[in-house]
Amino acid sequence: MSVAAERIERLHELARAAATEGDQERARYYVRLARRVAERNRLGLPRTFRRFTCDACDAYLRPGRNARVRLQDGHVVITCDCGEQARYPYDD
Ligand SMILES: [Zn+2]
């Protein structure tokens, strides 16, 4: 794994930890930093990172806390508190 990929993993963990502690602003900071590292190094973001972050407001999503999850037509629909929705195939 490249240094940049490791850095992204680490930032993902920090974002998750901050969100767990209820510090959404710090979580966003780490999410944005991870996106920037990925961009600068032309790396894709890990799937779990993409699933648990909002594309619109960079929140780290915690279903039941700042996001709602429902199933619809074989898809998982995640709605962030900001209103942004993301859809994923159920078994992907
Ligand atoms: Zn959002």
Coordinates of C-alpha atoms and ligand atoms in Angstrom, one line a residue:
M1 CA 0.0 0.0 0.0
S2 CA 1.3 3.4 -0.9
V3 CA 2.1 6.1 1.7
A4 CA -0.9 8.1 0.4
A5 CA -3.2 5.1 0.6
E6 CA -2.1 4.5 4.2
R7 CA -2.7 8.2 5.0
I8 CA -6.2 8.0 3.6
E9 CA -6.9 4.9 5.7
R10 CA -5.6 6.7 8.8
L11 CA -7.7 9.8 8.1
H12 CA -10.8 7.6 7.6
E13 CA -10.2 6.1 11.0
L14 CA -9.8 9.5 12.6
A15 CA -13.0 10.7 10.9
R16 CA -14.9 7.7 12.2
A17 CA -13.5 8.2 15.7
A18 CA -14.4 11.9 15.7
A19 CA -17.9 11.1 14.5
T20 CA -18.3 8.5 17.2
E21 CA -17.4 11.1 19.8
G22 CA -20.0 13.4 18.3
D23 CA -17.5 15.9 16.9
Q24 CA -18.9 16.3 13.4
E25 CA -16.8 19.3 12.5
R26 CA -13.6 17.4 13.2
A27 CA -14.9 14.4 11.3
R28 CA -15.6 16.6 8.3
Y29 CA -12.1 18.0 8.5
Y30 CA -10.6 14.5 8.3
V31 CA -13.0 13.5 5.5
R32 CA -12.0 16.6 3.5
L33 CA -8.3 16.0 4.1
A34 CA -8.7 12.4 2.9
R35 CA -10.4 13.5 -0.3
R36 CA -7.6 16.0 -0.9
V37 CA -4.9 13.4 -0.4
A38 CA -6.7 11.1 -2.8
E39 CA -7.1 13.8 -5.4
R40 CA -3.5 15.0 -5.2
N41 CA -2.3 11.4 -5.6
R42 CA -4.9 10.4 -8.2
L43 CA -6.1 7.6 -5.9
G44 CA -9.6 6.3 -5.6
L45 CA -11.2 6.4 -2.2
P46 CA -11.9 3.1 -0.5
R47 CA -15.4 1.8 -0.9
T48 CA -16.1 2.0 2.9
F49 CA -15.0 5.6 2.9
R50 CA -17.3 6.5 0.0
R51 CA -20.2 4.7 1.7
F52 CA -19.8 6.4 5.0
T53 CA -19.2 10.0 3.8
C54 CA -21.6 12.5 2.3
D55 CA -20.6 13.8 -1.1
A56 CA -22.4 17.1 -0.5
C57 CA -21.4 18.2 3.0
D58 CA -18.4 15.8 3.8
A59 CA -20.1 14.5 6.9
Y60 CA -19.0 11.1 8.2
L61 CA -22.3 9.3 8.2
R62 CA -23.6 7.4 11.2
P63 CA -26.9 5.8 10.5
G64 CA -29.4 6.6 13.2
R65 CA -27.4 9.7 14.2
N66 CA -26.9 12.0 11.2
A67 CA -28.1 9.7 8.4
R68 CA -31.1 7.5 7.7
V69 CA -30.9 4.2 5.9
R70 CA -33.7 2.5 4.1
L71 CA -34.1 -0.3 1.6
Q72 CA -35.8 0.4 -1.7
D73 CA -36.0 -1.8 -4.8
G74 CA -32.9 -3.8 -3.9
H75 CA -31.0 -0.7 -3.1
V76 CA -29.7 0.8 0.1
V77 CA -30.7 4.5 0.2
I78 CA -28.7 6.6 2.6
T79 CA -30.0 10.1 3.4
C80 CA -27.7 12.5 5.1
D81 CA -29.1 15.2 7.5
C82 CA -28.2 17.8 4.8
G83 CA -30.7 16.1 2.4
E84 CA -28.2 14.4 0.1
Q85 CA -29.1 10.9 -0.9
A86 CA -26.9 8.1 -2.0
R87 CA -28.0 4.8 -3.5
Y88 CA -26.1 1.5 -3.6
P89 CA -27.0 -1.9 -4.8
Y90 CA -28.0 -4.0 -1.7
D91 CA -25.5 -6.8 -2.1
D92 CA -22.6 -4.8 -3.5
Ligands
ZN1 ZN -24.6 15.7 3.8

